[in-house]
Amino acid sequence: MIASHNSWSYLSPRRIWMYLVAPFSRCQSKSIDGQLALGVRMFDMRIKILGSKVYLAHGLMEFEITPMLADLVKIRDIEGCSIRILLENRNPDDDSVKIFQKTVASLKAQYPTIQWFGGHGAHGSDWCRHYVCLLPSPSYAEDHASVSARGLWRILPRIYAICSNKKIKGTSHDLPVMIDFVEL
């Protein structure tokens, strides 16, 4: 099974200047409908807390959360879907962590047919040990996404996907494989 890395990064950024970093932060170009049509059943959601407001995010790009809520209704109705949810803030304060915890609890309650996992920071920080809502994780392989690549591949997810996805998809995997640009 193919899983999508940074599944909502196809959305339009919430600020104009964020388009400048899109080549480095965008990991998907297909909507969730498009990803579902390609057989994706495992998704990757990154949440960023700014003040008291919740956004989807990846790196410096932030996205409004409203489109994701409509997508969750579609995902909820498909059997066997799971979503990894991570906090994208690099050094969150206590209030941000509390808002993230509430967000995770709310999403789990509203969409109980989705298997939620993760529930920690996207960046291996010390604060992770303070987060008390870690969710059990199914097995999956993330080492095929650009995030695990070296050098320039790491910062150019589309180029990495163009060069790597065909080989990755052609290899048999026992676990779901989380990749960038699932259509390539």
Short mmCIF file of C-alpha atoms in Angstrom, two decimals:
data_model
loop_
_atom_site.label_atom_id
_atom_site.label_comp_id
_atom_site.label_asym_id
_atom_site.label_seq_id
_atom_site.Cartn_x
_atom_site.Cartn_y
_atom_site.Cartn_z
CA MET A 1 0.00 0.00 0.00
CA ILE A 2 1.16 3.52 -0.78
CA ALA A 3 0.88 6.12 1.97
CA SER A 4 1.19 9.83 1.28
CA HIS A 5 3.79 11.94 3.07
CA ASN A 6 2.56 15.45 4.06
CA SER A 7 -0.79 14.62 2.51
CA TRP A 8 -2.32 18.10 2.65
CA SER A 9 0.70 19.99 1.29
CA TYR A 10 -1.06 20.22 -2.12
CA LEU A 11 -3.27 23.00 -0.69
CA SER A 12 -2.68 26.66 -1.52
CA PRO A 13 -0.59 28.36 1.18
CA ARG A 14 -2.38 30.86 3.39
CA ARG A 15 0.08 33.69 2.63
CA ILE A 16 1.41 34.82 -0.77
CA TRP A 17 5.10 34.73 0.26
CA MET A 18 4.75 31.03 1.14
CA TYR A 19 4.62 30.20 -2.57
CA LEU A 20 8.36 30.97 -2.59
CA VAL A 21 9.05 27.97 -0.36
CA ALA A 22 6.52 25.66 -2.05
CA PRO A 23 9.16 23.77 -4.11
CA PHE A 24 10.85 22.80 -0.84
CA SER A 25 7.75 22.15 1.29
CA ARG A 26 5.15 20.71 -1.07
CA CYS A 27 5.15 16.90 -1.07
CA GLN A 28 1.82 16.21 -2.83
CA SER A 29 0.11 17.73 -5.85
CA LYS A 30 -3.03 15.57 -5.80
CA SER A 31 -6.04 16.42 -3.65
CA ILE A 32 -7.17 13.90 -1.05
CA ASP A 33 -9.80 12.73 -3.58
CA GLY A 34 -6.99 12.17 -6.09
CA GLN A 35 -4.86 10.37 -3.51
CA LEU A 36 -7.79 8.13 -2.55
CA ALA A 37 -8.38 7.33 -6.24
CA LEU A 38 -4.73 6.24 -6.49
CA GLY A 39 -5.25 3.80 -3.60
CA VAL A 40 -3.74 5.82 -0.74
CA ARG A 41 -5.21 4.70 2.59
CA MET A 42 -2.61 6.11 4.99
CA PHE A 43 -2.21 9.87 5.29
CA ASP A 44 0.16 12.28 7.05
CA MET A 45 -1.30 15.39 8.72
CA ARG A 46 0.91 18.14 10.14
CA ILE A 47 -0.64 20.63 12.55
CA LYS A 48 0.90 23.98 13.48
CA ILE A 49 -0.40 26.13 16.33
CA LEU A 50 0.05 29.90 15.94
CA GLY A 51 -1.29 31.79 18.93
CA SER A 52 -4.53 29.93 19.55
CA LYS A 53 -5.22 29.15 15.87
CA VAL A 54 -4.76 25.70 14.32
CA TYR A 55 -3.35 25.34 10.79
CA LEU A 56 -2.16 22.52 8.59
CA ALA A 57 1.53 23.00 7.82
CA HIS A 58 4.74 21.66 6.43
CA GLY A 59 7.92 23.56 7.12
CA LEU A 60 7.33 27.25 6.47
CA MET A 61 4.11 26.66 4.52
CA GLU A 62 0.82 26.91 6.37
CA PHE A 63 -2.66 26.05 5.11
CA GLU A 64 -6.17 26.77 6.33
CA ILE A 65 -7.70 23.80 8.12
CA THR A 66 -11.20 24.04 6.57
CA PRO A 67 -10.48 21.92 3.43
CA MET A 68 -9.05 19.16 5.62
CA LEU A 69 -12.29 18.89 7.59
CA ALA A 70 -14.23 18.14 4.38
CA ASP A 71 -11.57 15.57 3.42
CA LEU A 72 -11.94 13.78 6.75
CA VAL A 73 -15.61 13.07 5.98
CA LYS A 74 -14.52 11.28 2.78
CA ILE A 75 -11.68 9.40 4.51
CA ARG A 76 -13.97 8.40 7.39
CA ASP A 77 -16.28 6.53 5.03
CA ILE A 78 -13.54 4.36 3.50
CA GLU A 79 -12.61 1.25 5.42
CA GLY A 80 -9.03 0.82 6.58
CA CYS A 81 -7.85 4.43 6.45
CA SER A 82 -5.36 5.82 8.93
CA ILE A 83 -3.84 9.24 9.56
CA ARG A 84 -0.57 10.09 11.24
CA ILE A 85 -1.00 13.41 13.05
CA LEU A 86 2.07 15.38 14.10
CA LEU A 87 2.72 18.79 15.65
CA GLU A 88 4.81 20.81 13.19
CA ASN A 89 5.87 23.53 15.69
CA ARG A 90 9.61 23.27 16.33
CA ASN A 91 9.62 24.53 19.93
CA PRO A 92 6.01 24.67 21.09
CA ASP A 93 5.05 26.37 24.32
CA ASP A 94 2.74 24.68 26.82
CA ASP A 95 -0.35 26.38 25.38
CA SER A 96 0.44 25.09 21.88
CA VAL A 97 0.87 21.55 23.20
CA LYS A 98 -2.47 21.79 25.04
CA ILE A 99 -4.23 23.04 21.89
CA PHE A 100 -2.64 20.20 19.91
CA GLN A 101 -3.80 17.65 22.50
CA LYS A 102 -7.35 19.03 22.33
CA THR A 103 -7.24 18.97 18.52
CA VAL A 104 -6.12 15.32 18.49
CA ALA A 105 -8.80 14.34 21.03
CA SER A 106 -11.48 16.18 19.05
CA LEU A 107 -10.50 14.60 15.71
CA LYS A 108 -10.40 11.11 17.26
CA ALA A 109 -13.88 11.64 18.75
CA GLN A 110 -15.39 13.11 15.56
CA TYR A 111 -13.85 10.53 13.21
CA PRO A 112 -13.64 7.26 15.19
CA THR A 113 -13.52 5.03 12.09
CA ILE A 114 -10.15 6.53 11.13
CA GLN A 115 -7.14 4.96 12.82
CA TRP A 116 -5.20 7.92 14.24
CA PHE A 117 -1.53 7.51 15.11
CA GLY A 118 1.46 9.68 15.95
CA GLY A 119 0.37 12.44 18.29
CA HIS A 120 3.85 13.81 18.87
CA GLY A 121 6.23 16.36 17.41
CA ALA A 122 7.36 16.22 13.80
CA HIS A 123 10.81 17.29 14.90
CA GLY A 124 12.55 15.06 17.47
CA SER A 125 12.52 17.57 20.30
CA ASP A 126 12.89 17.14 24.04
CA TRP A 127 9.36 18.45 24.53
CA CYS A 128 7.98 15.19 23.10
CA ARG A 129 8.46 13.52 26.47
CA HIS A 130 5.94 15.97 27.96
CA TYR A 131 3.26 15.04 25.48
CA VAL A 132 0.95 12.53 27.09
CA CYS A 133 -1.30 11.60 24.16
CA LEU A 134 0.93 9.39 22.02
CA LEU A 135 -1.19 7.22 19.78
CA PRO A 136 -0.30 3.62 18.89
CA SER A 137 1.28 3.38 15.48
CA PRO A 138 0.74 0.78 12.79
CA SER A 139 3.88 -0.37 11.04
CA TYR A 140 4.85 1.59 7.94
CA ALA A 141 8.00 2.55 6.07
CA GLU A 142 8.79 6.26 5.87
CA ASP A 143 12.35 5.84 4.68
CA HIS A 144 11.25 6.23 1.04
CA ALA A 145 10.12 9.87 1.31
CA SER A 146 12.49 12.72 0.52
CA VAL A 147 12.82 13.46 4.24
CA SER A 148 15.08 10.42 4.56
CA ALA A 149 17.19 11.33 1.53
CA ARG A 150 20.61 12.97 1.60
CA GLY A 151 21.87 16.21 0.16
CA LEU A 152 19.75 18.17 -2.30
CA TRP A 153 17.23 15.32 -2.57
CA ARG A 154 16.09 16.18 0.94
CA ILE A 155 15.06 19.73 0.01
CA LEU A 156 13.58 18.97 -3.42
CA PRO A 157 10.78 16.45 -2.81
CA ARG A 158 9.36 16.56 -6.36
CA ILE A 159 12.71 15.80 -8.01
CA TYR A 160 13.32 13.01 -5.49
CA ALA A 161 9.89 11.53 -6.27
CA ILE A 162 10.44 11.73 -10.05
CA CYS A 163 13.72 9.83 -9.69
CA SER A 164 12.66 7.35 -6.98
CA ASN A 165 8.94 6.58 -6.93
CA LYS A 166 8.83 4.23 -9.91
CA LYS A 167 11.52 2.05 -8.34
CA ILE A 168 9.89 2.24 -4.89
CA LYS A 169 6.44 1.30 -6.25
CA GLY A 170 7.94 -1.54 -8.31
CA THR A 171 9.44 -3.19 -5.25
CA SER A 172 7.28 -5.39 -3.08
CA HIS A 173 6.86 -4.08 0.44
CA ASP A 174 5.39 -5.82 3.46
CA LEU A 175 4.45 -2.46 4.99
CA PRO A 176 2.67 0.64 3.70
CA VAL A 177 5.25 2.93 2.10
CA MET A 178 4.99 6.67 2.79
CA ILE A 179 6.14 8.63 -0.27
CA ASP A 180 6.04 12.12 -1.78
CA PHE A 181 3.95 12.87 -4.91
CA VAL A 182 2.01 9.61 -4.96
CA GLU A 183 1.03 10.02 -8.63
CA LEU A 184 4.63 9.87 -9.90
#
